[in-house]
Structures are given as C-alpha cells and as structure tokens.
Amino acid sequence: MGRKAMTNLKFNTPTKTPARSEKDPTGDAQPIRREQVLIPPVDIQETDEAVLLMADMPGVSRETLKVECAHEHLTIEGAISVDLPENMISVDADLRSSHYQRQFKLGHEIDSEKIKAELKNG
C-alpha cells in the first residue's frame, strides 16, 4: 500500500471557551494572569487513502492559524482574538491563555507533501 495523504485538516471554532480565573492566594480577590498554551481537542479519522484531523480552536481566525509540517511533525497553532466594539475595553476576562498549540508525530506512511488545511466556522 502507498503512502497516505493527509487530505484535510478541519478546524471548528465553537463560540464558547470555558476557562476560569484563579483567585490570588493572599485573599485580595485579584485574578492571577498566567499565560499557558491551550491544547485543542482533536478527532482523528483514517481511511485507506487519507487521515483527517479535526481540531476545536475557539476564537482562532484564518489570519492567526498556523499549520506547519517539519521533521516528521505536524504542528497546529493559533492565537485567540476577541473583537470588542470600538468604544469598549476589556476590564476583566476569564481566558487564561490566548494561544493554542498541538503537535503530532507523523508516521512514515504519511505523505507530508499532501497535507492541506481548512478553517470552518471561523
């Protein structure tokens, strides 16, 4: 059997990202802001010809989505962008992170030249 093509990567972007701020341990009730990378959940489906990877990355736009394949690793990442109306500023947010990233080791049967990406609902 020949090498499989990874024909599509679909990134679904639901409208809600559950995440909560932690309270300051001193009792000040001020949120602690920690930047951490979010790991997007994925579904992987395989056929005789292709592997389909679907990742949920809420808030990621086409402009901030990056899909890279190097050294037998596929990396998906994207920055979360929250658009506010022009006359509004954010005074508090429960999002701890503004960045998704996940990496997959590709087997030798995957033809990295045929990898494609597609963004849906975003």
Tab-separated table of N, CA and C in Angstrom:
chain	number	residue	atom	x	y	z
A	1	MET	N	0.844	-1.173	0.000
A	1	MET	CA	0.000	0.000	0.000
A	1	MET	C	0.890	1.237	0.000
A	2	GLY	N	0.515	2.280	-0.735
A	2	GLY	CA	1.294	3.515	-0.848
A	2	GLY	C	1.155	4.398	0.376
A	3	ARG	N	1.810	5.537	0.286
A	3	ARG	CA	1.759	6.494	1.389
A	3	ARG	C	0.408	7.193	1.409
A	4	LYS	N	-0.097	7.447	2.604
A	4	LYS	CA	-1.386	8.105	2.752
A	4	LYS	C	-1.219	9.611	2.679
A	5	ALA	N	-2.206	10.233	2.135
A	5	ALA	CA	-2.237	11.701	2.107
A	5	ALA	C	-3.048	12.181	3.296
A	6	MET	N	-2.584	13.233	3.919
A	6	MET	CA	-3.406	13.875	4.927
A	6	MET	C	-4.166	14.947	4.155
A	7	THR	N	-5.384	14.605	3.736
A	7	THR	CA	-6.069	15.440	2.759
A	7	THR	C	-6.735	16.669	3.347
A	8	ASN	N	-7.196	16.612	4.548
A	8	ASN	CA	-7.895	17.760	5.117
A	8	ASN	C	-7.610	17.879	6.601
A	9	LEU	N	-7.442	19.084	7.045
A	9	LEU	CA	-7.442	19.405	8.463
A	9	LEU	C	-8.589	20.375	8.639
A	10	LYS	N	-9.563	20.037	9.456
A	10	LYS	CA	-10.693	20.933	9.663
A	10	LYS	C	-10.606	21.480	11.076
A	11	PHE	N	-10.724	22.779	11.203
A	11	PHE	CA	-10.649	23.443	12.491
A	11	PHE	C	-11.998	24.071	12.776
A	12	ASN	N	-12.720	23.503	13.726
A	12	ASN	CA	-14.016	24.047	14.100
A	12	ASN	C	-13.808	25.057	15.215
A	13	THR	N	-14.508	26.166	15.155
A	13	THR	CA	-14.337	27.198	16.165
A	13	THR	C	-15.668	27.496	16.844
A	14	PRO	N	-16.034	26.711	17.871
A	14	PRO	CA	-17.255	26.996	18.612
A	14	PRO	C	-17.180	28.387	19.245
A	15	THR	N	-18.332	28.894	19.653
A	15	THR	CA	-18.371	30.271	20.140
A	15	THR	C	-18.016	30.399	21.612
A	16	LYS	N	-17.882	29.320	22.348
A	16	LYS	CA	-17.665	29.413	23.784
A	16	LYS	C	-16.398	28.670	24.189
A	17	THR	N	-15.570	29.302	25.003
A	17	THR	CA	-14.379	28.665	25.543
A	17	THR	C	-14.473	28.674	27.063
A	18	PRO	N	-14.717	27.533	27.706
A	18	PRO	CA	-14.803	27.554	29.152
A	18	PRO	C	-13.413	27.658	29.774
A	19	ALA	N	-13.232	28.635	30.611
A	19	ALA	CA	-11.992	28.811	31.369
A	19	ALA	C	-12.284	29.800	32.482
A	20	ARG	N	-11.729	29.610	33.659
A	20	ARG	CA	-11.990	30.480	34.800
A	20	ARG	C	-10.681	31.022	35.344
A	21	SER	N	-10.732	32.241	35.891
A	21	SER	CA	-9.558	32.835	36.524
A	21	SER	C	-9.376	32.249	37.917
A	22	GLU	N	-8.141	32.167	38.363
A	22	GLU	CA	-7.850	31.743	39.720
A	22	GLU	C	-7.787	32.975	40.607
A	23	LYS	N	-8.143	32.823	41.874
A	23	LYS	CA	-8.072	33.933	42.822
A	23	LYS	C	-6.680	34.003	43.435
A	24	ASP	N	-6.286	35.194	43.793
A	24	ASP	CA	-4.996	35.428	44.433
A	24	ASP	C	-4.977	34.716	45.779
A	25	PRO	N	-3.949	33.903	46.093
A	25	PRO	CA	-3.905	33.170	47.358
A	25	PRO	C	-3.824	34.080	48.584
A	26	THR	N	-3.502	35.350	48.423
A	26	THR	CA	-3.443	36.268	49.568
A	26	THR	C	-4.828	36.734	49.977
A	27	GLY	N	-5.858	36.394	49.234
A	27	GLY	CA	-7.205	36.798	49.579
A	27	GLY	C	-7.599	38.142	49.003
A	28	ASP	N	-6.780	38.711	48.153
A	28	ASP	CA	-7.036	40.009	47.541
A	28	ASP	C	-8.160	39.955	46.514
A	29	ALA	N	-8.535	38.768	46.091
A	29	ALA	CA	-9.567	38.547	45.081
A	29	ALA	C	-9.211	39.157	43.736
A	30	GLN	N	-7.940	39.323	43.462
A	30	GLN	CA	-7.489	39.796	42.159
A	30	GLN	C	-7.125	38.578	41.314
A	31	PRO	N	-7.552	38.541	40.068
A	31	PRO	CA	-7.210	37.391	39.230
A	31	PRO	C	-5.712	37.315	38.958
A	32	ILE	N	-5.213	36.104	38.955
A	32	ILE	CA	-3.817	35.866	38.596
A	32	ILE	C	-3.795	35.586	37.099
A	33	ARG	N	-3.036	36.345	36.360
A	33	ARG	CA	-2.964	36.155	34.911
A	33	ARG	C	-1.752	35.290	34.587
A	34	ARG	N	-2.015	34.118	34.080
A	34	ARG	CA	-0.946	33.203	33.684
A	34	ARG	C	-1.131	32.868	32.223
A	35	GLU	N	-0.071	33.025	31.472
A	35	GLU	CA	-0.127	32.650	30.055
A	35	GLU	C	0.252	31.183	29.952
A	36	GLN	N	-0.643	30.395	29.459
A	36	GLN	CA	-0.346	28.992	29.224
A	36	GLN	C	-0.925	28.612	27.872
A	37	VAL	N	-0.339	27.640	27.275
A	37	VAL	CA	-0.782	27.199	25.957
A	37	VAL	C	-1.957	26.248	26.134
A	38	LEU	N	-3.009	26.482	25.387
A	38	LEU	CA	-4.157	25.588	25.378
A	38	LEU	C	-3.904	24.467	24.378
A	39	ILE	N	-4.283	23.255	24.736
A	39	ILE	CA	-4.142	22.103	23.846
A	39	ILE	C	-5.516	21.831	23.242
A	40	PRO	N	-5.674	22.067	21.937
A	40	PRO	CA	-7.003	21.885	21.346
A	40	PRO	C	-7.388	20.408	21.281
A	41	PRO	N	-8.645	20.094	21.592
A	41	PRO	CA	-9.097	18.711	21.418
A	41	PRO	C	-9.197	18.394	19.931
A	42	VAL	N	-8.888	17.157	19.572
A	42	VAL	CA	-8.921	16.763	18.158
A	42	VAL	C	-9.657	15.442	17.989
A	43	ASP	N	-10.226	15.262	16.815
A	43	ASP	CA	-10.748	13.977	16.356
A	43	ASP	C	-9.896	13.587	15.160
A	44	ILE	N	-9.483	12.328	15.120
A	44	ILE	CA	-8.670	11.839	14.006
A	44	ILE	C	-9.403	10.662	13.378
A	45	GLN	N	-9.628	10.747	12.069
A	45	GLN	CA	-10.282	9.681	11.322
A	45	GLN	C	-9.342	9.228	10.218
A	46	GLU	N	-9.390	7.926	9.928
A	46	GLU	CA	-8.469	7.375	8.932
A	46	GLU	C	-9.230	6.536	7.918
A	47	THR	N	-8.859	6.703	6.653
A	47	THR	CA	-9.369	5.852	5.578
A	47	THR	C	-8.165	5.181	4.924
A	48	ASP	N	-8.411	4.393	3.879
A	48	ASP	CA	-7.302	3.765	3.162
A	48	ASP	C	-6.419	4.795	2.467
A	49	GLU	N	-7.005	5.939	2.091
A	49	GLU	CA	-6.261	6.947	1.332
A	49	GLU	C	-5.788	8.138	2.152
A	50	ALA	N	-6.443	8.432	3.273
A	50	ALA	CA	-6.150	9.698	3.955
A	50	ALA	C	-6.380	9.606	5.456
A	51	VAL	N	-5.831	10.578	6.156
A	51	VAL	CA	-6.067	10.785	7.578
A	51	VAL	C	-6.689	12.172	7.712
A	52	LEU	N	-7.797	12.271	8.447
A	52	LEU	CA	-8.493	13.537	8.648
A	52	LEU	C	-8.373	13.921	10.116
A	53	LEU	N	-7.853	15.097	10.376
A	53	LEU	CA	-7.686	15.596	11.739
A	53	LEU	C	-8.577	16.823	11.895
A	54	MET	N	-9.472	16.808	12.893
A	54	MET	CA	-10.347	17.950	13.158
A	54	MET	C	-10.046	18.466	14.555
A	55	ALA	N	-9.722	19.754	14.664
A	55	ALA	CA	-9.362	20.359	15.946
A	55	ALA	C	-10.326	21.485	16.279
A	56	ASP	N	-10.752	21.562	17.539
A	56	ASP	CA	-11.578	22.673	18.012
A	56	ASP	C	-10.667	23.741	18.597
A	57	MET	N	-10.675	24.915	17.981
A	57	MET	CA	-9.822	26.025	18.414
A	57	MET	C	-10.664	27.306	18.442
A	58	PRO	N	-11.563	27.436	19.448
A	58	PRO	CA	-12.458	28.596	19.503
A	58	PRO	C	-11.691	29.913	19.527
A	59	GLY	N	-12.156	30.871	18.749
A	59	GLY	CA	-11.563	32.201	18.740
A	59	GLY	C	-10.402	32.382	17.792
A	60	VAL	N	-9.972	31.313	17.118
A	60	VAL	CA	-8.835	31.405	16.196
A	60	VAL	C	-9.351	31.797	14.810
A	61	SER	N	-8.755	32.816	14.238
A	61	SER	CA	-9.158	33.280	12.908
A	61	SER	C	-8.214	32.718	11.846
A	62	ARG	N	-8.613	32.879	10.611
A	62	ARG	CA	-7.784	32.428	9.486
A	62	ARG	C	-6.405	33.091	9.530
A	63	GLU	N	-6.367	34.368	9.938
A	63	GLU	CA	-5.109	35.114	9.966
A	63	GLU	C	-4.147	34.625	11.054
A	64	THR	N	-4.671	34.051	12.130
A	64	THR	CA	-3.790	33.628	13.227
A	64	THR	C	-3.540	32.125	13.259
A	65	LEU	N	-4.189	31.371	12.365
A	65	LEU	CA	-4.000	29.921	12.311
A	65	LEU	C	-2.712	29.586	11.575
A	66	LYS	N	-1.884	28.725	12.180
A	66	LYS	CA	-0.656	28.253	11.533
A	66	LYS	C	-0.656	26.731	11.536
A	67	VAL	N	-0.391	26.147	10.379
A	67	VAL	CA	-0.237	24.703	10.245
A	67	VAL	C	1.112	24.478	9.593
A	68	GLU	N	2.007	23.792	10.301
A	68	GLU	CA	3.361	23.568	9.786
A	68	GLU	C	3.714	22.091	9.869
A	69	CYS	N	4.459	21.642	8.886
A	69	CYS	CA	4.963	20.280	8.873
A	69	CYS	C	6.470	20.347	8.677
A	70	ALA	N	7.207	19.852	9.667
A	70	ALA	CA	8.668	19.860	9.585
A	70	ALA	C	9.215	18.698	10.404
A	71	HIS	N	10.216	18.041	9.876
A	71	HIS	CA	10.922	16.960	10.579
A	71	HIS	C	9.953	15.903	11.110
A	72	GLU	N	9.028	15.464	10.260
A	72	GLU	CA	8.053	14.424	10.593
A	72	GLU	C	7.116	14.810	11.728
A	73	HIS	N	6.916	16.108	11.951
A	73	HIS	CA	5.971	16.590	12.955
A	73	HIS	C	5.001	17.578	12.314
A	74	LEU	N	3.728	17.423	12.630
A	74	LEU	CA	2.704	18.364	12.211
A	74	LEU	C	2.364	19.221	13.424
A	75	THR	N	2.453	20.533	13.282
A	75	THR	CA	2.141	21.453	14.372
A	75	THR	C	0.980	22.332	13.945
A	76	ILE	N	-0.033	22.408	14.820
A	76	ILE	CA	-1.132	23.343	14.599
A	76	ILE	C	-1.113	24.338	15.751
A	77	GLU	N	-1.283	25.603	15.426
A	77	GLU	CA	-1.350	26.613	16.476
A	77	GLU	C	-2.126	27.820	15.981
A	78	GLY	N	-2.618	28.580	16.932
A	78	GLY	CA	-3.365	29.775	16.571
A	78	GLY	C	-3.588	30.652	17.777
A	79	ALA	N	-3.636	31.941	17.525
A	79	ALA	CA	-3.888	32.923	18.575
A	79	ALA	C	-5.385	33.201	18.648
A	80	ILE	N	-5.876	33.331	19.868
A	80	ILE	CA	-7.277	33.663	20.087
A	80	ILE	C	-7.423	35.171	19.968
A	81	SER	N	-8.392	35.590	19.187
A	81	SER	CA	-8.654	37.022	19.084
A	81	SER	C	-10.105	37.286	19.453
A	82	VAL	N	-10.291	38.231	20.343
A	82	VAL	CA	-11.627	38.622	20.770
A	82	VAL	C	-11.846	40.043	20.299
A	83	ASP	N	-12.779	40.229	19.390
A	83	ASP	CA	-13.066	41.558	18.857
A	83	ASP	C	-14.091	42.260	19.734
A	84	LEU	N	-13.730	43.442	20.210
A	84	LEU	CA	-14.633	44.270	21.001
A	84	LEU	C	-15.085	45.454	20.161
A	85	PRO	N	-16.286	45.957	20.420
A	85	PRO	CA	-16.691	47.182	19.732
A	85	PRO	C	-15.698	48.308	20.013
A	86	GLU	N	-15.628	49.265	19.107
A	86	GLU	CA	-14.628	50.332	19.182
A	86	GLU	C	-14.676	51.124	20.487
A	87	ASN	N	-15.861	51.336	21.049
A	87	ASN	CA	-15.991	52.145	22.261
A	87	ASN	C	-15.936	51.319	23.542
A	88	MET	N	-15.490	50.073	23.466
A	88	MET	CA	-15.477	49.192	24.624
A	88	MET	C	-14.065	48.681	24.897
A	89	ILE	N	-13.715	48.577	26.201
A	89	ILE	CA	-12.439	47.981	26.592
A	89	ILE	C	-12.715	46.810	27.515
A	90	SER	N	-11.824	45.854	27.546
A	90	SER	CA	-11.965	44.689	28.410
A	90	SER	C	-11.367	45.015	29.774
A	91	VAL	N	-12.174	44.913	30.826
A	91	VAL	CA	-11.676	45.185	32.174
A	91	VAL	C	-11.406	43.905	32.945
A	92	ASP	N	-11.960	42.793	32.491
A	92	ASP	CA	-11.701	41.508	33.128
A	92	ASP	C	-12.037	40.422	32.114
A	93	ALA	N	-11.299	39.345	32.158
A	93	ALA	CA	-11.562	38.223	31.258
A	93	ALA	C	-11.192	36.931	31.952
A	94	ASP	N	-11.968	35.911	31.709
A	94	ASP	CA	-11.698	34.607	32.306
A	94	ASP	C	-10.756	33.754	31.478
A	95	LEU	N	-10.392	34.202	30.299
A	95	LEU	CA	-9.446	33.443	29.482
A	95	LEU	C	-8.050	33.549	30.074
A	96	ARG	N	-7.428	32.430	30.356
A	96	ARG	CA	-6.067	32.420	30.890
A	96	ARG	C	-5.034	32.448	29.782
A	97	SER	N	-5.419	32.018	28.633
A	97	SER	CA	-4.466	31.905	27.542
A	97	SER	C	-5.048	32.520	26.284
A	98	SER	N	-4.175	32.904	25.426
A	98	SER	CA	-4.630	33.436	24.147
A	98	SER	C	-3.977	32.674	22.995
A	99	HIS	N	-3.576	31.418	23.262
A	99	HIS	CA	-2.800	30.687	22.266
A	99	HIS	C	-3.071	29.183	22.368
A	100	TYR	N	-3.355	28.557	21.223
A	100	TYR	CA	-3.478	27.106	21.117
A	100	TYR	C	-2.240	26.556	20.433
A	101	GLN	N	-1.845	25.348	20.841
A	101	GLN	CA	-0.773	24.666	20.115
A	101	GLN	C	-0.860	23.171	20.392
A	102	ARG	N	-0.642	22.388	19.341
A	102	ARG	CA	-0.575	20.933	19.489
A	102	ARG	C	0.298	20.385	18.376
A	103	GLN	N	1.053	19.346	18.708
A	103	GLN	CA	1.977	18.764	17.740
A	103	GLN	C	1.715	17.264	17.635
A	104	PHE	N	1.853	16.751	16.410
A	104	PHE	CA	1.643	15.332	16.132
A	104	PHE	C	2.846	14.787	15.391
A	105	LYS	N	3.318	13.611	15.817
A	105	LYS	CA	4.398	12.941	15.090
A	105	LYS	C	3.753	12.169	13.950
A	106	LEU	N	4.257	12.403	12.757
A	106	LEU	CA	3.719	11.734	11.576
A	106	LEU	C	4.453	10.422	11.340
A	107	GLY	N	3.723	9.398	11.016
A	107	GLY	CA	4.339	8.133	10.664
A	107	GLY	C	4.931	8.197	9.267
A	108	HIS	N	5.776	7.247	8.942
A	108	HIS	CA	6.432	7.235	7.629
A	108	HIS	C	5.439	7.035	6.483
A	109	GLU	N	4.239	6.511	6.803
A	109	GLU	CA	3.250	6.289	5.749
A	109	GLU	C	2.483	7.564	5.377
A	110	ILE	N	2.679	8.660	6.105
A	110	ILE	CA	2.026	9.940	5.795
A	110	ILE	C	2.891	10.728	4.814
A	111	ASP	N	2.295	11.156	3.715
A	111	ASP	CA	2.987	11.972	2.718
A	111	ASP	C	2.785	13.441	3.087
A	112	SER	N	3.784	14.050	3.697
A	112	SER	CA	3.657	15.423	4.196
A	112	SER	C	3.458	16.442	3.076
A	113	GLU	N	3.804	16.088	1.851
A	113	GLU	CA	3.611	16.998	0.714
A	113	GLU	C	2.128	17.188	0.380
A	114	LYS	N	1.284	16.278	0.844
A	114	LYS	CA	-0.138	16.341	0.510
A	114	LYS	C	-0.995	16.881	1.654
A	115	ILE	N	-0.385	17.418	2.694
A	115	ILE	CA	-1.146	17.961	3.821
A	115	ILE	C	-1.848	19.245	3.393
A	116	LYS	N	-3.139	19.346	3.744
A	116	LYS	CA	-3.950	20.527	3.449
A	116	LYS	C	-4.649	20.961	4.730
A	117	ALA	N	-4.968	22.236	4.836
A	117	ALA	CA	-5.697	22.759	5.990
A	117	ALA	C	-6.926	23.510	5.520
A	118	GLU	N	-7.968	23.469	6.353
A	118	GLU	CA	-9.226	24.146	6.041
A	118	GLU	C	-9.797	24.687	7.345
A	119	LEU	N	-10.253	25.928	7.354
A	119	LEU	CA	-10.861	26.540	8.540
A	119	LEU	C	-12.356	26.655	8.309
A	120	LYS	N	-13.142	26.131	9.265
A	120	LYS	CA	-14.599	26.208	9.158
A	120	LYS	C	-15.149	26.886	10.400
A	121	ASN	N	-16.233	27.610	10.226
A	121	ASN	CA	-16.922	28.299	11.327
A	121	ASN	C	-16.057	29.340	11.998
A	122	GLY	N	-15.089	29.853	11.323
A	122	GLY	CA	-14.215	30.840	11.945
A	122	GLY	C	-13.788	31.901	10.979
